[in-house]
Short mmCIF file of C-alpha atoms in Angstrom, two decimals:
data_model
loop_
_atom_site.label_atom_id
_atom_site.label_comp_id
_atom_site.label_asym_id
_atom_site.label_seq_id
_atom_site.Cartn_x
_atom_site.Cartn_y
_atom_site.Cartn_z
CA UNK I 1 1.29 27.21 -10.38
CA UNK I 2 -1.26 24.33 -9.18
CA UNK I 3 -4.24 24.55 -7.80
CA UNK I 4 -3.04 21.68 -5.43
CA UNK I 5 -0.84 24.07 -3.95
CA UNK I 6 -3.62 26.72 -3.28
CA UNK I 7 -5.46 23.81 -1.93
CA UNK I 8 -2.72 23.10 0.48
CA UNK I 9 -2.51 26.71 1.45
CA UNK I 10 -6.15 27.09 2.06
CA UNK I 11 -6.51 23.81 3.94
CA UNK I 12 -3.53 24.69 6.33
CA UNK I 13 -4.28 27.86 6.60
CA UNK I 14 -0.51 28.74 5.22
CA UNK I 15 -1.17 32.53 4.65
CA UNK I 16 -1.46 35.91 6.09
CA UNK I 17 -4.90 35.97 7.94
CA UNK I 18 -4.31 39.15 9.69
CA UNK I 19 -5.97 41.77 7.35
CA UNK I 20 -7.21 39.67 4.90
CA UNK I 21 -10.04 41.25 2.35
CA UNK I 22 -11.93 40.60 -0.87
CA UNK I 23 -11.31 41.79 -3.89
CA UNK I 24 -14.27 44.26 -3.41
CA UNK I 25 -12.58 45.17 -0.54
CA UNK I 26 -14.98 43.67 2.65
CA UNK I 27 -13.17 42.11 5.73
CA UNK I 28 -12.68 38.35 5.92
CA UNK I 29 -12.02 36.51 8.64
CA UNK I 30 -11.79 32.32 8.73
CA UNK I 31 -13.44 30.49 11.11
CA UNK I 32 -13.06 26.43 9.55
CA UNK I 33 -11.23 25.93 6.69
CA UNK I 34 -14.26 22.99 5.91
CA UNK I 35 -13.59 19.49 4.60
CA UNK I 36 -11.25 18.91 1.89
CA UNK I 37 -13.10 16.97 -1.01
CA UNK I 38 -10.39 15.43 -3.03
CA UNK I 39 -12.83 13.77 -4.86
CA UNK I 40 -13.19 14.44 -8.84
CA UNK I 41 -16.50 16.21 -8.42
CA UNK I 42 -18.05 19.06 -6.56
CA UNK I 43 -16.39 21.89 -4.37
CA UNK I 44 -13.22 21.75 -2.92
CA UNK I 45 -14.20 22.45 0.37
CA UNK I 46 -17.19 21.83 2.09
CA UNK I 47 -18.79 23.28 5.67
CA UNK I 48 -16.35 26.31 5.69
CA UNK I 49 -16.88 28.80 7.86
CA UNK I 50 -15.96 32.77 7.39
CA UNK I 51 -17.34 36.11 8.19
CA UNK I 52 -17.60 38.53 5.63
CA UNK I 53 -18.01 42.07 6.99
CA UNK I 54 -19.41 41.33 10.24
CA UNK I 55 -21.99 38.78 8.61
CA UNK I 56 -20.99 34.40 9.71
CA UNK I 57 -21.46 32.61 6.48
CA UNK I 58 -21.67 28.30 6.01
CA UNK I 59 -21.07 26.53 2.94
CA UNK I 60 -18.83 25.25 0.25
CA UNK I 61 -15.68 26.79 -1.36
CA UNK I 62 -13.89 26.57 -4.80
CA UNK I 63 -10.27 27.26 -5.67
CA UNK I 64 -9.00 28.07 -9.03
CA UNK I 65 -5.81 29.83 -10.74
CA UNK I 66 -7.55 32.77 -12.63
CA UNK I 67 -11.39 32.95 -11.29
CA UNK I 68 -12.73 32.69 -14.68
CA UNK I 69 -11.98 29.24 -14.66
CA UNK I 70 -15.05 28.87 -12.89
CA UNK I 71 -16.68 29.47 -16.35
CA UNK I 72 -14.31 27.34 -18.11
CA UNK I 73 -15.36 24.43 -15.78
CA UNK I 74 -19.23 25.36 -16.40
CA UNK I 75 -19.63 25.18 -13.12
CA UNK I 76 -22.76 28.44 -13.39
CA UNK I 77 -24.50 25.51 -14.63
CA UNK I 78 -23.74 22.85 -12.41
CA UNK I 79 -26.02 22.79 -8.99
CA UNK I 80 -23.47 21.46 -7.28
CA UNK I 81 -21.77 25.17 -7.17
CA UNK I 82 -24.60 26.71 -6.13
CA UNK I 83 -23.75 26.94 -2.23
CA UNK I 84 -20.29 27.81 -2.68
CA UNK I 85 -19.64 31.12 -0.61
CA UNK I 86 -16.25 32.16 -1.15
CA UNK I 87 -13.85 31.83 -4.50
CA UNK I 88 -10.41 31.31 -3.80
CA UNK I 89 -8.03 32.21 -6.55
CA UNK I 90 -4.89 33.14 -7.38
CA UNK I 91 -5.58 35.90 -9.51
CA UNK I 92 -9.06 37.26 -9.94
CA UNK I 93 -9.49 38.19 -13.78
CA UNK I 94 -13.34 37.92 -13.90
CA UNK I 95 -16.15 38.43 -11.58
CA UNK I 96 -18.46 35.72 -10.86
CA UNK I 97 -21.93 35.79 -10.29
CA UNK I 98 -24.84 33.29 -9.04
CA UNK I 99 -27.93 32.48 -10.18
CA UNK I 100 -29.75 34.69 -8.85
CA UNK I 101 -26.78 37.52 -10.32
CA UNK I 102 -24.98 37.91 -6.78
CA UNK I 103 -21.77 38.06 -7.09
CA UNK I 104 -19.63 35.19 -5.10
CA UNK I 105 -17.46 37.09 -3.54
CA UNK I 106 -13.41 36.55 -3.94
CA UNK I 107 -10.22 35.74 -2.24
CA UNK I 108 -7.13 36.55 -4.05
CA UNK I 109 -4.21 34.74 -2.73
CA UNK I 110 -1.10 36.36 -4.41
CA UNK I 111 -1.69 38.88 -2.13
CA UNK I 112 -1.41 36.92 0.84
CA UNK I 113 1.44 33.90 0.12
CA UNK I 114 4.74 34.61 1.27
CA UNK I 115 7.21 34.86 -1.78
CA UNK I 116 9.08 32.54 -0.11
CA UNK I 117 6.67 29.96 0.00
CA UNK I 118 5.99 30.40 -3.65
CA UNK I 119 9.94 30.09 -4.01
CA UNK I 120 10.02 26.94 -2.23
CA UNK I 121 6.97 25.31 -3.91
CA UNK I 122 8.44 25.96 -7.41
CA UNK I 123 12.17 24.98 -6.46
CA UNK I 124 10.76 21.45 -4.91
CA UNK I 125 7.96 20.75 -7.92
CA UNK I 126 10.51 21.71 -10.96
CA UNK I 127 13.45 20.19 -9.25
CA UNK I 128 15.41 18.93 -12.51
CA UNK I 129 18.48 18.48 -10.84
CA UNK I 130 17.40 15.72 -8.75
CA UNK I 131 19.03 12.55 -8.73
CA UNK I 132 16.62 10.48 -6.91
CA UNK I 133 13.15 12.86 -5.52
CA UNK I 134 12.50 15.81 -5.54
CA UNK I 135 13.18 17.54 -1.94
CA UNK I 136 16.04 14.85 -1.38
CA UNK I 137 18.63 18.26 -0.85
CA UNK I 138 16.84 18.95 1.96
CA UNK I 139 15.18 15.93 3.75
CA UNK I 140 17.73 15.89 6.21
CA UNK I 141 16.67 18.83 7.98
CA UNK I 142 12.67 17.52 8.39
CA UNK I 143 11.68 17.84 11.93
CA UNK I 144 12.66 13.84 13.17
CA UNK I 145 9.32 14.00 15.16
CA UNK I 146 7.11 15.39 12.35
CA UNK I 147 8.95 12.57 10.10
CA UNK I 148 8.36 9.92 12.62
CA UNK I 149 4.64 10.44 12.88
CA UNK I 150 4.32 10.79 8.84
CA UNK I 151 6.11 7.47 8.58
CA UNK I 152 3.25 5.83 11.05
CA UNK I 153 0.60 7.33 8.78
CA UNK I 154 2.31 6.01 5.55
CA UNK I 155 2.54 2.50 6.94
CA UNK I 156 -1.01 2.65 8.18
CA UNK I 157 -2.05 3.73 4.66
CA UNK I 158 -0.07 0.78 3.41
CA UNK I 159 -2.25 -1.55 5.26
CA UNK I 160 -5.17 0.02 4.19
CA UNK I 161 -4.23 -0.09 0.69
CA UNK I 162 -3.47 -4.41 1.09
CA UNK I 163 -6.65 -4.43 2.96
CA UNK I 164 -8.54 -3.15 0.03
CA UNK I 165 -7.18 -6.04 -1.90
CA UNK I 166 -7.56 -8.74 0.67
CA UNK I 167 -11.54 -7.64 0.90
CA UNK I 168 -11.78 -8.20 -2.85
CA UNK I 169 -9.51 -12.08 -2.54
CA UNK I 170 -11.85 -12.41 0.27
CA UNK I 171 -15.11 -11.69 -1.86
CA UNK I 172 -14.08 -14.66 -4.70
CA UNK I 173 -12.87 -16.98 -2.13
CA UNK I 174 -16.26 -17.59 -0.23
CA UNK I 175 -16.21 -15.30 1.97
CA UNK I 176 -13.49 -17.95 3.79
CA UNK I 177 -10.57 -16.23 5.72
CA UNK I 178 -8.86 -19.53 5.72
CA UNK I 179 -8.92 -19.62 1.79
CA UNK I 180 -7.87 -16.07 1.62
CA UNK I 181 -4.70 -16.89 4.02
CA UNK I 182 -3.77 -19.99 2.11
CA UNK I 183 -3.83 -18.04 -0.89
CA UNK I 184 -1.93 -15.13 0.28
CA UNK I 185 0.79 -17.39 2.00
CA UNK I 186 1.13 -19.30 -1.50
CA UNK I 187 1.65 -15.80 -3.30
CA UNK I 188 4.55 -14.84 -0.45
CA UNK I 189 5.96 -18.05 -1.23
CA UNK I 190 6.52 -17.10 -4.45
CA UNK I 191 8.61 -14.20 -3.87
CA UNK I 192 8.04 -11.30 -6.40
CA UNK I 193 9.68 -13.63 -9.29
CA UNK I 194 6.86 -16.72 -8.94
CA UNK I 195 4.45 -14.79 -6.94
CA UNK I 196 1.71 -14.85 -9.20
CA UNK I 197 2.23 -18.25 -10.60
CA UNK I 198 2.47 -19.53 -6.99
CA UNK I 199 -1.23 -18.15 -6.70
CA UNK I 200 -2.62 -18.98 -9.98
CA UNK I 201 -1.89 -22.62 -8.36
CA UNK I 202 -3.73 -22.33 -5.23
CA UNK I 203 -6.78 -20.56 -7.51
CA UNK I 204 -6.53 -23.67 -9.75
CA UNK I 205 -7.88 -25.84 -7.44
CA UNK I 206 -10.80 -25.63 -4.81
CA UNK I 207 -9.70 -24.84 -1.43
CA UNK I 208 -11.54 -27.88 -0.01
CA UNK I 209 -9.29 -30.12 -1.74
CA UNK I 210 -6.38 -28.81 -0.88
CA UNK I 211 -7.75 -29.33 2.59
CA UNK I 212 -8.52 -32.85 2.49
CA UNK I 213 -4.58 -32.95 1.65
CA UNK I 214 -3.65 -31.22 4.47
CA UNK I 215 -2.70 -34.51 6.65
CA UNK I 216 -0.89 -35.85 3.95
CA UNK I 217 2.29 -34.62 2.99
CA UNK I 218 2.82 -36.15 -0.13
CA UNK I 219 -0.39 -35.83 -1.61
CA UNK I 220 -0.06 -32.08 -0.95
CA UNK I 221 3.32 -31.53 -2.21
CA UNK I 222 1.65 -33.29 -5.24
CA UNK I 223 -1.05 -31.17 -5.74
CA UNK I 224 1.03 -28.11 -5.23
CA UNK I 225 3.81 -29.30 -8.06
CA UNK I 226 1.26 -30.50 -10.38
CA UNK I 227 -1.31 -27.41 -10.20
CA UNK I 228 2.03 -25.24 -10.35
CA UNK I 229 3.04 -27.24 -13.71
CA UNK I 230 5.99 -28.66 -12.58
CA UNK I 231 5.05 -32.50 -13.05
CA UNK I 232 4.37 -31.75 -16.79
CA UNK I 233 7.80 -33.57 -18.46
CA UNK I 234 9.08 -37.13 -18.65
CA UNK I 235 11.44 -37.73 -15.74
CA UNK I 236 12.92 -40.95 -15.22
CA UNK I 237 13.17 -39.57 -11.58
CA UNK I 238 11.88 -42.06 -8.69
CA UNK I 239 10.27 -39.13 -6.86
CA UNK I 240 9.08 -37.41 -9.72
CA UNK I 241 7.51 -40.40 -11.00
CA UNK I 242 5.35 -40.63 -7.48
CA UNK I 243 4.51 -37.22 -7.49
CA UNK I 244 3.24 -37.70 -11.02
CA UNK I 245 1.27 -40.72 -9.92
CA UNK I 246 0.05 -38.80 -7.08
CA UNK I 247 -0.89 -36.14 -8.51
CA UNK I 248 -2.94 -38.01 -11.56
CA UNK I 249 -4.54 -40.04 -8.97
CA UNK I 250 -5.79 -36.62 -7.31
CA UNK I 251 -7.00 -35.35 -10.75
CA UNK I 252 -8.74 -37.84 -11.12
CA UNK I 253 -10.72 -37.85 -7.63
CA UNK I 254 -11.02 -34.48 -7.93
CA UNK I 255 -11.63 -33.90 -11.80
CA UNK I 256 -8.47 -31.22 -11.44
CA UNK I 257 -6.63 -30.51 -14.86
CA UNK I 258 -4.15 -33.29 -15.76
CA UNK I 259 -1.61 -30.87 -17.43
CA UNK I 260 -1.10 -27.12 -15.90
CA UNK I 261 1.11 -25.24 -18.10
CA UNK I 262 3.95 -24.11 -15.89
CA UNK I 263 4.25 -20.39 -15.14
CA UNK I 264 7.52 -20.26 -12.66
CA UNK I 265 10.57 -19.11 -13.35
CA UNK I 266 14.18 -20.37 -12.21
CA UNK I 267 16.23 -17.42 -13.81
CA UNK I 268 18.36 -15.57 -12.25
CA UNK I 269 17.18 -16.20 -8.00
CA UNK I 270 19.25 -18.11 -5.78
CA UNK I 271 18.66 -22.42 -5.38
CA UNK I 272 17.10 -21.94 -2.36
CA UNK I 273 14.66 -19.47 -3.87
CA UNK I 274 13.82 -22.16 -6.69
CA UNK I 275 9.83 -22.93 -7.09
CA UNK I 276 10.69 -26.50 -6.10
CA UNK I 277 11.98 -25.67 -2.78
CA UNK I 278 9.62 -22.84 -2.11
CA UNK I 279 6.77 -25.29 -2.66
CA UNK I 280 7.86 -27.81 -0.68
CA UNK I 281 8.08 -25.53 2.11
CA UNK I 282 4.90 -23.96 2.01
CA UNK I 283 3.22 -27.50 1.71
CA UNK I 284 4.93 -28.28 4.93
CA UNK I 285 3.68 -25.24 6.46
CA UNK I 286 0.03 -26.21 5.71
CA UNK I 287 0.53 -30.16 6.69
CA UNK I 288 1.95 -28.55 10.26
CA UNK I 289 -0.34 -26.14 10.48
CA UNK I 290 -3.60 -26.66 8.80
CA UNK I 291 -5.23 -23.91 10.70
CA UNK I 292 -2.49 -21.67 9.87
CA UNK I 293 -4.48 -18.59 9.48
CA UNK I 294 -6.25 -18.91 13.13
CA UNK I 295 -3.16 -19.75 15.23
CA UNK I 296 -1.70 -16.05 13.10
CA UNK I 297 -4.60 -14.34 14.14
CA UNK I 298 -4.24 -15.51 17.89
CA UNK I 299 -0.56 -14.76 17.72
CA UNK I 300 0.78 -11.52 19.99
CA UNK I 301 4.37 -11.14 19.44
CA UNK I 302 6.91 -11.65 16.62
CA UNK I 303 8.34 -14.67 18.20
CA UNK I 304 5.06 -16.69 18.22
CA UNK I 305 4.44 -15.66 14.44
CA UNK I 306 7.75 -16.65 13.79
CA UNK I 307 7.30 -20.27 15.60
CA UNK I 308 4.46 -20.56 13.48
CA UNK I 309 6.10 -21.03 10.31
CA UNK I 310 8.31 -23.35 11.06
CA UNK I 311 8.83 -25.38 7.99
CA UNK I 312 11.13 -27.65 5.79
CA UNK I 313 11.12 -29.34 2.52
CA UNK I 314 10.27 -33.00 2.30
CA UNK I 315 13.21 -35.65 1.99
CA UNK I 316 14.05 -35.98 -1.47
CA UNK I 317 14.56 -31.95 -1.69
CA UNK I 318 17.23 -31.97 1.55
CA UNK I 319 19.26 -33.69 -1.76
CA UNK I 320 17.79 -31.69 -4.69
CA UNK I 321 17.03 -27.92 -5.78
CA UNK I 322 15.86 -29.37 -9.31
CA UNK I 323 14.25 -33.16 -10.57
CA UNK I 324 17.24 -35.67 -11.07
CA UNK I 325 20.39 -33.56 -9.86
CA UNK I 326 21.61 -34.29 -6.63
CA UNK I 327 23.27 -32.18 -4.40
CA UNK I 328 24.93 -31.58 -0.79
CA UNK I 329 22.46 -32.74 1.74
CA UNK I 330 20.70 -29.39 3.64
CA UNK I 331 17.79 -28.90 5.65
CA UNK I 332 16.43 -26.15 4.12
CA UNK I 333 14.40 -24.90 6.78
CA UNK I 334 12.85 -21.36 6.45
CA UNK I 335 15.07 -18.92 7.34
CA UNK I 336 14.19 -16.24 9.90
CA UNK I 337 14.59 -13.85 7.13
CA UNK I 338 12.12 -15.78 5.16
CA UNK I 339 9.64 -15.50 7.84
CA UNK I 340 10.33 -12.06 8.65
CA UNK I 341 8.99 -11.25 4.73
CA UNK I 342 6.49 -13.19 5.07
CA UNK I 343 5.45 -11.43 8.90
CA UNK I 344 5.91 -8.15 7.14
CA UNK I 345 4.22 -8.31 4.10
CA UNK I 346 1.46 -10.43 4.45
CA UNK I 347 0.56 -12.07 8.17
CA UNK I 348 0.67 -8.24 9.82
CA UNK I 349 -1.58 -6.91 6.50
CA UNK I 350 -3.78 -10.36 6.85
CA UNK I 351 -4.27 -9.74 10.69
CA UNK I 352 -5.44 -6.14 9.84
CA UNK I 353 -7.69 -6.54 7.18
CA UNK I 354 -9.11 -9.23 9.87
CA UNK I 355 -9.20 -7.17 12.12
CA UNK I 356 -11.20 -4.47 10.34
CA UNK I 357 -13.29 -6.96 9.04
CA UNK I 358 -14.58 -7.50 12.66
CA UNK I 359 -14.81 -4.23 13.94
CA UNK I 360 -11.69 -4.80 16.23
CA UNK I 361 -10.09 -1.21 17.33
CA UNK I 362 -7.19 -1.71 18.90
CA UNK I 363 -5.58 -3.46 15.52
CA UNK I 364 -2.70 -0.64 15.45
CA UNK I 365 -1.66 -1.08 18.86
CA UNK I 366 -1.77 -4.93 18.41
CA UNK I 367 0.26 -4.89 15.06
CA UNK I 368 2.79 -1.70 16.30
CA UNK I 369 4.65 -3.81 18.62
CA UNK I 370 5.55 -6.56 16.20
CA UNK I 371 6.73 -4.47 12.76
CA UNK I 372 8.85 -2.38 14.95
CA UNK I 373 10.48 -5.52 16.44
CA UNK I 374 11.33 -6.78 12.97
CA UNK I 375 14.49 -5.43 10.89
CA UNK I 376 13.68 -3.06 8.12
CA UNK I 377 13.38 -4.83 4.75
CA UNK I 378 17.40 -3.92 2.32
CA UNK I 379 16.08 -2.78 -0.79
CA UNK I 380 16.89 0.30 -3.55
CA UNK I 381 14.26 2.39 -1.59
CA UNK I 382 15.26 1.99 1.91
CA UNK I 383 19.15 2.18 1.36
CA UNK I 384 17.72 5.63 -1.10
CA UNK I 385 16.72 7.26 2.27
CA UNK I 386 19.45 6.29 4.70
CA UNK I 387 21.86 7.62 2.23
CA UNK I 388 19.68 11.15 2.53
CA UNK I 389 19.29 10.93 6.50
CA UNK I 390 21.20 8.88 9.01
CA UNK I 391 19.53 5.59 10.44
CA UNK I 392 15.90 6.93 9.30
CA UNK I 393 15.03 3.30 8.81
CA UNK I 394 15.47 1.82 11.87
CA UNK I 395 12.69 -1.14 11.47
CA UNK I 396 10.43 -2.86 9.28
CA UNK I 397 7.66 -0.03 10.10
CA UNK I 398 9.94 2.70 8.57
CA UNK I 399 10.96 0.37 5.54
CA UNK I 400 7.39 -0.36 4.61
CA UNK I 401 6.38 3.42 5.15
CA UNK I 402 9.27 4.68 2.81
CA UNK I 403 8.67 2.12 0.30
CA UNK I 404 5.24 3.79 0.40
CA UNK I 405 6.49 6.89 0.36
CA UNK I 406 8.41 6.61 -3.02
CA UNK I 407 5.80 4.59 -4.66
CA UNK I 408 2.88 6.69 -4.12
CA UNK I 409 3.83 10.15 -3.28
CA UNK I 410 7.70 10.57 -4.67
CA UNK I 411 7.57 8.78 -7.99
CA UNK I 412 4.08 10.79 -8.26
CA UNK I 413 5.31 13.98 -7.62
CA UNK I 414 2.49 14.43 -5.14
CA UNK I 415 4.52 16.29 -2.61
CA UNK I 416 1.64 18.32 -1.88
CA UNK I 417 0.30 15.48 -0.54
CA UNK I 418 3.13 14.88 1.33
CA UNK I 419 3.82 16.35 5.13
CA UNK I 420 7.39 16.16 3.91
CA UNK I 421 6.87 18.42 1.16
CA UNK I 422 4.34 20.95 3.33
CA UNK I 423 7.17 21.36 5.82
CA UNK I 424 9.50 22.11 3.38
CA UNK I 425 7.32 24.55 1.55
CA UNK I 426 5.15 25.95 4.34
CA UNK I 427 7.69 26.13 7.26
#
């Protein structure tokens, strides 16, 4: 037994409150189940509302397995406890008194949970048969409607937890949402392989210089290769050699680092995933767009995002995925795929976070239409639930939601926490 699971019975009012009583045998009757504090201190409950024999009571509540873990907690000595007007417990095995030597009167649940709820709670938290999570026997039969509007929340959630972390870029990056967007768009770039290196190179530099670069293509594919560490070896290359010179030149001016020790990684992704093409893609972006981040913010539909990024690499890489080796002449334009990652997981979480940031309220409505034009994402996760419920991802919205889901509720074994997991237990 969990107290998280009283909590959720309590806060959903998931028990018999036709007769209900104290354990010194006065009436109760709820009114408002008060606000759940999931916070680490203080009641569980605040503002409740019940009537004790006749008499309307307002104040806190605290939950506990036995009640004399209100003693164990020392909460007689904590002031915090002293407005609390109803314990909720499992099992009552102590009485407990105020201050003032009143005793708090006591709810004991056992008495009033369904044994198959208690069934069902224990069968989905111990499940050690699963192969995957934990109610994945019986997903298929959640309500599609209940699922669908659980799957909004999650992917709203998901935005608020990016938008956390795009407040703090935004904090170190001078309080520029052009600097936060560049540096965001060079992390995409980077896929989850060179992600991070990709971004240690647009932190290594000042975002003013990479600006006064903007309207020149090769001194910007420079900058990017030789912050990124990839002009660091001898290369009897033509176009290596100029982006060395290039970039030395722009060191110089700029008093940037003459050596970056290189972070990316070639192993085991695809050529056209290589740091070397990625980069000169996302230069292009920037020299075509060097208001990138405004023309996002102003764009309404999937399509105009997607025009947006239209990007290639720069000559010498149509011929090359590496320094020196030549190969079969391509384009290597961004692929609509490319830009539908990039849409998904960080131009729809930039415009958000912007959004909040200026008190704009109709950012849901504005970012709905687009993730639920886009495909959902393939991945471990999202091919995980299809397998346990037919065509349950049916766009990028559900993808994201499920992938927060499993990541912060599944893998977490907070199904409490979970409308999933109520339904199953409290249906």
């Amino acid at each position: 037994m969990q107290e998280a699971f009283l909590h959720s019975v309590w806060k959903y009012k998931k028990l018999d409150t036709s007769q209900l009583k104290t354990t010194r045998g006065e009436s109760l009757q709820i009114l408002n189940t008060g606000f759940h504090n999931e916070t680490e201190s203080g009641p569980d409950f605040f503002k409740a509302e019940i009537v004790i024999d006749g008499q309307h009571w307002v104040g806190n509540l605290e939950i506990h397995i036995l009640s004399s873990d209100w003693y164990a907690h020392k909460h007689e000595v904590d002031s915090a406890y002293d407005n609390v007007i109803l314990h909720v417990v499992w099992e009552e095995d102590v009485s407990i008194f105020r201050k003032d030597e009143s005793v708090i009167p006591c709810l004991e649940l056992k008495h009033y949970i369904s044994t198959e709820q208690v069934s069902a709670y224990e069968a989905l938290l111990s499940n050690t048969s699963k192969q995957w999570i934990n109610c994945e026997t019986h997903f298929k039969d959640v309500d599609t409607f209940k699922l669908n509007n659980w799957l909004e929340r999650l992917y709203i959630e998901r935005l608020e937890d990016k938008n956390e972390l795009i407040l703090n870029l935004l904090k170190v990056s001078h309080n520029s949402w052009d600097e936060v967007g560049f540096k965001l768009m060079a992390k995409a770039f980077g896929l989850n392989v060179n992600g991070e290196a990709f971004l240690q190179m647009s932190n290594a530099a000042d975002f003013k210089v990479f600006q006064k670069c903007f309207q020149h293509p090769l001194q910007l594919e420079a900058l990017c290769f030789g912050l990124g560490g990839l002009l660091n070896s001898d290369s009897e290359d033509v176009y290596f050699k100029q982006l060395q010179d290039e970039y030395g030149f722009l060191a110089q001016k700029f008093q940037l680092p003459k050596k970056v020790k290189s972070q990316v990684k070639y192993f085991r992704l695809r050529p056209d995933n290589f740091p070397t093409i990625r980069l000169s893609q996302f230069a292009d972006v920037y020299h075509k767009k060097p208001n990138l981040f405004s023309e996002l913010i102003q764009c309404k539909t999937k399509q105009e995002l997607s025009d947006s990024l239209e990007a290639k690499v720069s000559s010498y890489w149509k011929t090359h995925y590496t320094f020196g080796k030549e190969s079969k002449s391509k384009t290597k334009a961004l692929s609509q795929s490319f830009k539908d990652l990039l849409i998904i997981n960080t131009i729809l979480p930039l415009k958000f976070a912007y959004a909040k940031y200026k008190g704009q309220t109709d950012f849901e409505t504005s970012i709905y239409p687009i993730i639920t034009a886009l495909k959902p994402e393939q991945n471990s996760i999202t091919k995980g639930f299809d397998s346990l419920k037919t065509n349950v991802v049916a766009s990028a919205l559900e993808s994201q939601a499920f992938i927060q889901l499993k990541t912060k509720y599944c893998d977490l074994n907070r199904c409490l926490k979970c409308q999933i997991g109520l339904e199953l237990i409290h249906s």
